[in-house]
Amino acid sequence: MKLEICANSYQSAINAQKAGANRIELCSELSIGGITPSLGVLEKISQKITIPVNVLIRPRSGNFCYTDEEFEIMKNDIKICKNFGLNGIVSGVLNPDNSIDIKRTKELIELSKPMSFTFHRAFDCVTNPQKSLQQLIDLKVDRILTSGLQEKAANGIELLKKLQKLAKDKLVILPGSGINAKNVHLFKEAGFKEIHSSASKIISIEKSIFFGNTPQTVSSIETIQKILKVIKDA
């Protein structure tokens, strides 16, 4: 079973690589669900990271319905990732009723080629996961990052198992959210091919009268290695 680390910074990505992670999902601002990292971070990552890097393409926090202008930004960001030679794109678009926006998602997938395409946790907002899964199979996405429509993947594991059974070998169901060394065995035993974790720890808390107490987190080498050990031994 492969371990993808959700890295929120350059340092998190370096730590993931040092610890032996199989792949990185690169983003920024995990506290708001993640947004697209800066151009500077993308350039540095492309120079220093040798394991596969998939980049989150999400122009802002909030819902997954985008204006024409926001959609153009997303497409431009995909072109930048392609120019840097990165491995894949993590993105997706929903309609106002939380169904998958087939037209726009397909456009992002086509633009991303030959990079891989992961449909991100917008999937956890859909009202009909089985129908949405089939739509994404038809669109030929490579994987779906999902917590099984629950806050934590361990709580959504029964739906995750059902989705994996329905998907067969047509795409990868990538469980994510709250996966750690204490519960990763559940996903290994259930036969998932890949899992997703930030493996993060708080390294400082900035106390500010303007912005409140904002924690700074980083993916931890020690935490990643603990998860990998359980995967190996389970």
mmCIF file with all atom_site columns, C-alpha atoms in Angstrom, residues 37-210:
data_model
loop_
_atom_site.group_PDB
_atom_site.id
_atom_site.type_symbol
_atom_site.label_atom_id
_atom_site.label_alt_id
_atom_site.label_comp_id
_atom_site.label_asym_id
_atom_site.label_entity_id
_atom_site.label_seq_id
_atom_site.pdbx_PDB_ins_code
_atom_site.Cartn_x
_atom_site.Cartn_y
_atom_site.Cartn_z
_atom_site.occupancy
_atom_site.B_iso_or_equiv
_atom_site.pdbx_formal_charge
_atom_site.auth_seq_id
_atom_site.auth_comp_id
_atom_site.auth_asym_id
_atom_site.auth_atom_id
_atom_site.pdbx_PDB_model_num
ATOM 1   C CA . PRO A 1 37  ? 0.600   26.537 -3.709  1.00 0.00 ? 37  PRO A CA 1
ATOM 2   C CA . SER A 1 38  ? 2.574   29.526 -4.949  1.00 0.00 ? 38  SER A CA 1
ATOM 3   C CA . LEU A 1 39  ? 4.635   29.655 -8.124  1.00 0.00 ? 39  LEU A CA 1
ATOM 4   C CA . GLY A 1 40  ? 7.804   29.885 -6.041  1.00 0.00 ? 40  GLY A CA 1
ATOM 5   C CA . VAL A 1 41  ? 6.972   26.719 -4.103  1.00 0.00 ? 41  VAL A CA 1
ATOM 6   C CA . LEU A 1 42  ? 6.121   24.837 -7.303  1.00 0.00 ? 42  LEU A CA 1
ATOM 7   C CA . GLU A 1 43  ? 9.453   25.828 -8.874  1.00 0.00 ? 43  GLU A CA 1
ATOM 8   C CA . LYS A 1 44  ? 11.455  24.829 -5.798  1.00 0.00 ? 44  LYS A CA 1
ATOM 9   C CA . ILE A 1 45  ? 9.615   21.517 -5.488  1.00 0.00 ? 45  ILE A CA 1
ATOM 10  C CA . SER A 1 46  ? 10.252  20.704 -9.141  1.00 0.00 ? 46  SER A CA 1
ATOM 11  C CA . GLN A 1 47  ? 13.985  21.236 -8.541  1.00 0.00 ? 47  GLN A CA 1
ATOM 12  C CA . LYS A 1 48  ? 14.413  19.387 -5.241  1.00 0.00 ? 48  LYS A CA 1
ATOM 13  C CA . ILE A 1 49  ? 11.796  16.627 -4.958  1.00 0.00 ? 49  ILE A CA 1
ATOM 14  C CA . THR A 1 50  ? 12.390  13.378 -6.822  1.00 0.00 ? 50  THR A CA 1
ATOM 15  C CA . ILE A 1 51  ? 9.297   11.384 -5.739  1.00 0.00 ? 51  ILE A CA 1
ATOM 16  C CA . PRO A 1 52  ? 6.038   12.000 -7.658  1.00 0.00 ? 52  PRO A CA 1
ATOM 17  C CA . VAL A 1 53  ? 4.281   15.276 -6.810  1.00 0.00 ? 53  VAL A CA 1
ATOM 18  C CA . ASN A 1 54  ? 0.586   15.892 -7.462  1.00 0.00 ? 54  ASN A CA 1
ATOM 19  C CA . VAL A 1 55  ? -0.554  19.503 -7.080  1.00 0.00 ? 55  VAL A CA 1
ATOM 20  C CA . LEU A 1 56  ? -3.851  20.708 -5.665  1.00 0.00 ? 56  LEU A CA 1
ATOM 21  C CA . ILE A 1 57  ? -5.596  23.052 -8.098  1.00 0.00 ? 57  ILE A CA 1
ATOM 22  C CA . ARG A 1 58  ? -8.083  25.019 -6.014  1.00 0.00 ? 58  ARG A CA 1
ATOM 23  C CA . PRO A 1 59  ? -8.016  28.808 -6.367  1.00 0.00 ? 59  PRO A CA 1
ATOM 24  C CA . ARG A 1 60  ? -9.725  29.602 -3.055  1.00 0.00 ? 60  ARG A CA 1
ATOM 25  C CA . SER A 1 61  ? -11.397 28.094 -0.015  1.00 0.00 ? 61  SER A CA 1
ATOM 26  C CA . GLY A 1 62  ? -15.145 27.570 0.189   1.00 0.00 ? 62  GLY A CA 1
ATOM 27  C CA . ASN A 1 63  ? -17.306 25.647 -2.249  1.00 0.00 ? 63  ASN A CA 1
ATOM 28  C CA . PHE A 1 64  ? -16.236 23.911 -5.451  1.00 0.00 ? 64  PHE A CA 1
ATOM 29  C CA . CYS A 1 65  ? -18.327 25.973 -7.871  1.00 0.00 ? 65  CYS A CA 1
ATOM 30  C CA . TYR A 1 66  ? -16.196 28.463 -9.752  1.00 0.00 ? 66  TYR A CA 1
ATOM 31  C CA . THR A 1 67  ? -16.711 31.606 -11.794 1.00 0.00 ? 67  THR A CA 1
ATOM 32  C CA . ASP A 1 68  ? -15.412 31.755 -15.356 1.00 0.00 ? 68  ASP A CA 1
ATOM 33  C CA . GLU A 1 69  ? -12.468 33.822 -14.126 1.00 0.00 ? 69  GLU A CA 1
ATOM 34  C CA . GLU A 1 70  ? -11.617 31.353 -11.355 1.00 0.00 ? 70  GLU A CA 1
ATOM 35  C CA . PHE A 1 71  ? -11.839 28.483 -13.830 1.00 0.00 ? 71  PHE A CA 1
ATOM 36  C CA . GLU A 1 72  ? -9.365  30.252 -16.123 1.00 0.00 ? 72  GLU A CA 1
ATOM 37  C CA . ILE A 1 73  ? -6.987  30.622 -13.167 1.00 0.00 ? 73  ILE A CA 1
ATOM 38  C CA . MET A 1 74  ? -7.258  26.888 -12.503 1.00 0.00 ? 74  MET A CA 1
ATOM 39  C CA . LYS A 1 75  ? -6.443  26.052 -16.114 1.00 0.00 ? 75  LYS A CA 1
ATOM 40  C CA . ASN A 1 76  ? -3.449  28.380 -16.097 1.00 0.00 ? 76  ASN A CA 1
ATOM 41  C CA . ASP A 1 77  ? -2.171  26.769 -12.887 1.00 0.00 ? 77  ASP A CA 1
ATOM 42  C CA . ILE A 1 78  ? -2.417  23.333 -14.514 1.00 0.00 ? 78  ILE A CA 1
ATOM 43  C CA . LYS A 1 79  ? -0.322  24.577 -17.447 1.00 0.00 ? 79  LYS A CA 1
ATOM 44  C CA . ILE A 1 80  ? 2.298   25.831 -14.991 1.00 0.00 ? 80  ILE A CA 1
ATOM 45  C CA . CYS A 1 81  ? 2.450   22.443 -13.261 1.00 0.00 ? 81  CYS A CA 1
ATOM 46  C CA . LYS A 1 82  ? 2.820   20.747 -16.619 1.00 0.00 ? 82  LYS A CA 1
ATOM 47  C CA . ASN A 1 83  ? 5.673   23.073 -17.584 1.00 0.00 ? 83  ASN A CA 1
ATOM 48  C CA . PHE A 1 84  ? 7.460   22.210 -14.333 1.00 0.00 ? 84  PHE A CA 1
ATOM 49  C CA . GLY A 1 85  ? 7.202   18.501 -15.174 1.00 0.00 ? 85  GLY A CA 1
ATOM 50  C CA . LEU A 1 86  ? 5.176   17.581 -12.097 1.00 0.00 ? 86  LEU A CA 1
ATOM 51  C CA . ASN A 1 87  ? 3.446   14.219 -11.820 1.00 0.00 ? 87  ASN A CA 1
ATOM 52  C CA . GLY A 1 88  ? -0.224  15.036 -11.478 1.00 0.00 ? 88  GLY A CA 1
ATOM 53  C CA . ILE A 1 89  ? -3.155  17.298 -10.733 1.00 0.00 ? 89  ILE A CA 1
ATOM 54  C CA . VAL A 1 90  ? -5.631  17.095 -7.856  1.00 0.00 ? 90  VAL A CA 1
ATOM 55  C CA . SER A 1 91  ? -8.805  19.025 -8.627  1.00 0.00 ? 91  SER A CA 1
ATOM 56  C CA . GLY A 1 92  ? -12.476 18.921 -9.584  1.00 0.00 ? 92  GLY A CA 1
ATOM 57  C CA . VAL A 1 93  ? -15.565 21.059 -10.024 1.00 0.00 ? 93  VAL A CA 1
ATOM 58  C CA . LEU A 1 94  ? -19.106 20.721 -8.664  1.00 0.00 ? 94  LEU A CA 1
ATOM 59  C CA . ASN A 1 95  ? -22.448 22.171 -9.706  1.00 0.00 ? 95  ASN A CA 1
ATOM 60  C CA . PRO A 1 96  ? -24.466 24.299 -7.230  1.00 0.00 ? 96  PRO A CA 1
ATOM 61  C CA . ASP A 1 97  ? -26.467 21.178 -6.252  1.00 0.00 ? 97  ASP A CA 1
ATOM 62  C CA . ASN A 1 98  ? -23.188 19.387 -5.357  1.00 0.00 ? 98  ASN A CA 1
ATOM 63  C CA . SER A 1 99  ? -23.328 17.062 -8.331  1.00 0.00 ? 99  SER A CA 1
ATOM 64  C CA . ILE A 1 100 ? -20.177 16.743 -10.412 1.00 0.00 ? 100 ILE A CA 1
ATOM 65  C CA . ASP A 1 101 ? -19.742 19.387 -13.091 1.00 0.00 ? 101 ASP A CA 1
ATOM 66  C CA . ILE A 1 102 ? -18.980 16.924 -15.871 1.00 0.00 ? 102 ILE A CA 1
ATOM 67  C CA . LYS A 1 103 ? -18.124 19.495 -18.539 1.00 0.00 ? 103 LYS A CA 1
ATOM 68  C CA . ARG A 1 104 ? -15.640 21.504 -16.500 1.00 0.00 ? 104 ARG A CA 1
ATOM 69  C CA . THR A 1 105 ? -14.058 18.525 -14.774 1.00 0.00 ? 105 THR A CA 1
ATOM 70  C CA . LYS A 1 106 ? -13.549 16.865 -18.151 1.00 0.00 ? 106 LYS A CA 1
ATOM 71  C CA . GLU A 1 107 ? -11.883 20.040 -19.427 1.00 0.00 ? 107 GLU A CA 1
ATOM 72  C CA . LEU A 1 108 ? -9.441  19.983 -16.494 1.00 0.00 ? 108 LEU A CA 1
ATOM 73  C CA . ILE A 1 109 ? -8.696  16.295 -17.060 1.00 0.00 ? 109 ILE A CA 1
ATOM 74  C CA . GLU A 1 110 ? -7.989  16.807 -20.756 1.00 0.00 ? 110 GLU A CA 1
ATOM 75  C CA . LEU A 1 111 ? -5.784  19.817 -20.051 1.00 0.00 ? 111 LEU A CA 1
ATOM 76  C CA . SER A 1 112 ? -3.823  17.848 -17.431 1.00 0.00 ? 112 SER A CA 1
ATOM 77  C CA . LYS A 1 113 ? -2.772  15.035 -19.773 1.00 0.00 ? 113 LYS A CA 1
ATOM 78  C CA . PRO A 1 114 ? -0.317  13.317 -19.721 1.00 0.00 ? 114 PRO A CA 1
ATOM 79  C CA . MET A 1 115 ? -0.231  14.070 -15.976 1.00 0.00 ? 115 MET A CA 1
ATOM 80  C CA . SER A 1 116 ? -2.369  11.932 -13.695 1.00 0.00 ? 116 SER A CA 1
ATOM 81  C CA . PHE A 1 117 ? -5.646  13.349 -12.387 1.00 0.00 ? 117 PHE A CA 1
ATOM 82  C CA . THR A 1 118 ? -7.093  12.860 -8.902  1.00 0.00 ? 118 THR A CA 1
ATOM 83  C CA . PHE A 1 119 ? -10.607 14.077 -8.163  1.00 0.00 ? 119 PHE A CA 1
ATOM 84  C CA . HIS A 1 120 ? -10.243 15.665 -4.738  1.00 0.00 ? 120 HIS A CA 1
ATOM 85  C CA . ARG A 1 121 ? -12.425 15.786 -1.637  1.00 0.00 ? 121 ARG A CA 1
ATOM 86  C CA . ALA A 1 122 ? -15.126 17.737 -3.392  1.00 0.00 ? 122 ALA A CA 1
ATOM 87  C CA . PHE A 1 123 ? -16.326 14.144 -3.781  1.00 0.00 ? 123 PHE A CA 1
ATOM 88  C CA . ASP A 1 124 ? -17.238 14.215 -0.080  1.00 0.00 ? 124 ASP A CA 1
ATOM 89  C CA . CYS A 1 125 ? -19.859 16.881 -0.837  1.00 0.00 ? 125 CYS A CA 1
ATOM 90  C CA . VAL A 1 126 ? -21.809 14.831 -3.416  1.00 0.00 ? 126 VAL A CA 1
ATOM 91  C CA . THR A 1 127 ? -25.263 13.497 -2.565  1.00 0.00 ? 127 THR A CA 1
ATOM 92  C CA . ASN A 1 128 ? -25.021 10.313 -4.630  1.00 0.00 ? 128 ASN A CA 1
ATOM 93  C CA . PRO A 1 129 ? -21.520 8.815  -4.263  1.00 0.00 ? 129 PRO A CA 1
ATOM 94  C CA . GLN A 1 130 ? -22.235 5.706  -6.346  1.00 0.00 ? 130 GLN A CA 1
ATOM 95  C CA . LYS A 1 131 ? -23.497 7.743  -9.305  1.00 0.00 ? 131 LYS A CA 1
ATOM 96  C CA . SER A 1 132 ? -20.623 10.207 -8.916  1.00 0.00 ? 132 SER A CA 1
ATOM 97  C CA . LEU A 1 133 ? -18.126 7.338  -8.873  1.00 0.00 ? 133 LEU A CA 1
ATOM 98  C CA . GLN A 1 134 ? -19.476 6.016  -12.178 1.00 0.00 ? 134 GLN A CA 1
ATOM 99  C CA . GLN A 1 135 ? -19.283 9.486  -13.708 1.00 0.00 ? 135 GLN A CA 1
ATOM 100 C CA . LEU A 1 136 ? -15.638 9.784  -12.702 1.00 0.00 ? 136 LEU A CA 1
ATOM 101 C CA . ILE A 1 137 ? -14.909 6.306  -14.052 1.00 0.00 ? 137 ILE A CA 1
ATOM 102 C CA . ASP A 1 138 ? -16.434 7.428  -17.351 1.00 0.00 ? 138 ASP A CA 1
ATOM 103 C CA . LEU A 1 139 ? -14.242 10.545 -17.268 1.00 0.00 ? 139 LEU A CA 1
ATOM 104 C CA . LYS A 1 140 ? -11.219 8.267  -16.732 1.00 0.00 ? 140 LYS A CA 1
ATOM 105 C CA . VAL A 1 141 ? -9.833  9.942  -13.635 1.00 0.00 ? 141 VAL A CA 1
ATOM 106 C CA . ASP A 1 142 ? -6.973  8.018  -12.040 1.00 0.00 ? 142 ASP A CA 1
ATOM 107 C CA . ARG A 1 143 ? -8.169  8.202  -8.449  1.00 0.00 ? 143 ARG A CA 1
ATOM 108 C CA . ILE A 1 144 ? -10.661 9.743  -6.043  1.00 0.00 ? 144 ILE A CA 1
ATOM 109 C CA . LEU A 1 145 ? -9.470  11.253 -2.765  1.00 0.00 ? 145 LEU A CA 1
ATOM 110 C CA . THR A 1 146 ? -12.281 10.775 -0.258  1.00 0.00 ? 146 THR A CA 1
ATOM 111 C CA . SER A 1 147 ? -13.070 10.269 3.417   1.00 0.00 ? 147 SER A CA 1
ATOM 112 C CA . GLY A 1 148 ? -16.188 8.286  2.581   1.00 0.00 ? 148 GLY A CA 1
ATOM 113 C CA . LEU A 1 149 ? -18.362 11.390 3.050   1.00 0.00 ? 149 LEU A CA 1
ATOM 114 C CA . GLN A 1 150 ? -17.426 11.575 6.737   1.00 0.00 ? 150 GLN A CA 1
ATOM 115 C CA . GLU A 1 151 ? -15.187 13.987 8.628   1.00 0.00 ? 151 GLU A CA 1
ATOM 116 C CA . LYS A 1 152 ? -12.622 11.219 9.120   1.00 0.00 ? 152 LYS A CA 1
ATOM 117 C CA . ALA A 1 153 ? -11.892 8.328  6.765   1.00 0.00 ? 153 ALA A CA 1
ATOM 118 C CA . ALA A 1 154 ? -12.039 5.776  9.597   1.00 0.00 ? 154 ALA A CA 1
ATOM 119 C CA . ASN A 1 155 ? -15.685 6.744  10.118  1.00 0.00 ? 155 ASN A CA 1
ATOM 120 C CA . GLY A 1 156 ? -16.405 6.432  6.408   1.00 0.00 ? 156 GLY A CA 1
ATOM 121 C CA . ILE A 1 157 ? -14.601 3.145  5.872   1.00 0.00 ? 157 ILE A CA 1
ATOM 122 C CA . GLU A 1 158 ? -17.726 1.113  5.071   1.00 0.00 ? 158 GLU A CA 1
ATOM 123 C CA . LEU A 1 159 ? -18.646 3.422  2.188   1.00 0.00 ? 159 LEU A CA 1
ATOM 124 C CA . LEU A 1 160 ? -14.995 3.501  1.123   1.00 0.00 ? 160 LEU A CA 1
ATOM 125 C CA . LYS A 1 161 ? -15.033 -0.292 0.893   1.00 0.00 ? 161 LYS A CA 1
ATOM 126 C CA . LYS A 1 162 ? -18.217 -0.206 -1.194  1.00 0.00 ? 162 LYS A CA 1
ATOM 127 C CA . LEU A 1 163 ? -16.755 2.380  -3.540  1.00 0.00 ? 163 LEU A CA 1
ATOM 128 C CA . GLN A 1 164 ? -13.580 0.349  -3.900  1.00 0.00 ? 164 GLN A CA 1
ATOM 129 C CA . LYS A 1 165 ? -15.611 -2.750 -4.767  1.00 0.00 ? 165 LYS A CA 1
ATOM 130 C CA . LEU A 1 166 ? -17.612 -0.818 -7.364  1.00 0.00 ? 166 LEU A CA 1
ATOM 131 C CA . ALA A 1 167 ? -14.509 0.820  -8.829  1.00 0.00 ? 167 ALA A CA 1
ATOM 132 C CA . LYS A 1 168 ? -12.688 -2.518 -9.249  1.00 0.00 ? 168 LYS A CA 1
ATOM 133 C CA . ASP A 1 169 ? -9.537  -1.702 -11.219 1.00 0.00 ? 169 ASP A CA 1
ATOM 134 C CA . LYS A 1 170 ? -11.035 1.228  -13.142 1.00 0.00 ? 170 LYS A CA 1
ATOM 135 C CA . LEU A 1 171 ? -9.687  3.845  -10.729 1.00 0.00 ? 171 LEU A CA 1
ATOM 136 C CA . VAL A 1 172 ? -8.072  4.025  -7.289  1.00 0.00 ? 172 VAL A CA 1
ATOM 137 C CA . ILE A 1 173 ? -10.089 4.939  -4.206  1.00 0.00 ? 173 ILE A CA 1
ATOM 138 C CA . LEU A 1 174 ? -7.666  6.982  -2.087  1.00 0.00 ? 174 LEU A CA 1
ATOM 139 C CA . PRO A 1 175 ? -8.858  7.222  1.541   1.00 0.00 ? 175 PRO A CA 1
ATOM 140 C CA . GLY A 1 176 ? -7.813  10.401 3.323   1.00 0.00 ? 176 GLY A CA 1
ATOM 141 C CA . SER A 1 177 ? -8.550  12.492 6.431   1.00 0.00 ? 177 SER A CA 1
ATOM 142 C CA . GLY A 1 178 ? -7.405  11.549 9.890   1.00 0.00 ? 178 GLY A CA 1
ATOM 143 C CA . ILE A 1 179 ? -5.367  8.509  8.869   1.00 0.00 ? 179 ILE A CA 1
ATOM 144 C CA . ASN A 1 180 ? -2.493  7.867  11.265  1.00 0.00 ? 180 ASN A CA 1
ATOM 145 C CA . ALA A 1 181 ? -0.299  5.114  12.704  1.00 0.00 ? 181 ALA A CA 1
ATOM 146 C CA . LYS A 1 182 ? -3.094  4.006  15.048  1.00 0.00 ? 182 LYS A CA 1
ATOM 147 C CA . ASN A 1 183 ? -5.736  3.370  12.373  1.00 0.00 ? 183 ASN A CA 1
ATOM 148 C CA . VAL A 1 184 ? -3.822  2.811  9.133   1.00 0.00 ? 184 VAL A CA 1
ATOM 149 C CA . HIS A 1 185 ? -4.044  -0.967 9.626   1.00 0.00 ? 185 HIS A CA 1
ATOM 150 C CA . LEU A 1 186 ? -7.803  -0.729 8.987   1.00 0.00 ? 186 LEU A CA 1
ATOM 151 C CA . PHE A 1 187 ? -7.143  0.450  5.443   1.00 0.00 ? 187 PHE A CA 1
ATOM 152 C CA . LYS A 1 188 ? -4.365  -2.051 4.826   1.00 0.00 ? 188 LYS A CA 1
ATOM 153 C CA . GLU A 1 189 ? -6.588  -4.898 5.980   1.00 0.00 ? 189 GLU A CA 1
ATOM 154 C CA . ALA A 1 190 ? -9.416  -3.628 3.753   1.00 0.00 ? 190 ALA A CA 1
ATOM 155 C CA . GLY A 1 191 ? -7.154  -3.920 0.717   1.00 0.00 ? 191 GLY A CA 1
ATOM 156 C CA . PHE A 1 192 ? -6.766  -0.276 -0.270  1.00 0.00 ? 192 PHE A CA 1
ATOM 157 C CA . LYS A 1 193 ? -3.866  0.279  -2.653  1.00 0.00 ? 193 LYS A CA 1
ATOM 158 C CA . GLU A 1 194 ? -3.070  3.805  -1.461  1.00 0.00 ? 194 GLU A CA 1
ATOM 159 C CA . ILE A 1 195 ? -3.753  6.093  1.496   1.00 0.00 ? 195 ILE A CA 1
ATOM 160 C CA . HIS A 1 196 ? -3.436  9.836  2.065   1.00 0.00 ? 196 HIS A CA 1
ATOM 161 C CA . SER A 1 197 ? -2.255  11.575 5.245   1.00 0.00 ? 197 SER A CA 1
ATOM 162 C CA . SER A 1 198 ? -0.750  14.918 6.217   1.00 0.00 ? 198 SER A CA 1
ATOM 163 C CA . ALA A 1 199 ? 1.153   13.285 9.121   1.00 0.00 ? 199 ALA A CA 1
ATOM 164 C CA . SER A 1 200 ? 1.463   16.784 10.509  1.00 0.00 ? 200 SER A CA 1
ATOM 165 C CA . LYS A 1 201 ? 2.543   18.231 13.812  1.00 0.00 ? 201 LYS A CA 1
ATOM 166 C CA . ILE A 1 202 ? 2.307   21.758 15.223  1.00 0.00 ? 202 ILE A CA 1
ATOM 167 C CA . ILE A 1 203 ? 5.698   23.446 15.342  1.00 0.00 ? 203 ILE A CA 1
ATOM 168 C CA . SER A 1 204 ? 4.600   26.895 16.513  1.00 0.00 ? 204 SER A CA 1
ATOM 169 C CA . ILE A 1 205 ? 1.541   28.983 17.297  1.00 0.00 ? 205 ILE A CA 1
ATOM 170 C CA . GLU A 1 206 ? 1.610   32.616 16.266  1.00 0.00 ? 206 GLU A CA 1
ATOM 171 C CA . LYS A 1 207 ? -0.335  34.704 18.749  1.00 0.00 ? 207 LYS A CA 1
ATOM 172 C CA . SER A 1 208 ? -1.710  37.811 17.114  1.00 0.00 ? 208 SER A CA 1
ATOM 173 C CA . ILE A 1 209 ? -4.340  40.330 18.120  1.00 0.00 ? 209 ILE A CA 1
ATOM 174 C CA . PHE A 1 210 ? -5.286  40.598 14.437  1.00 0.00 ? 210 PHE A CA 1
#
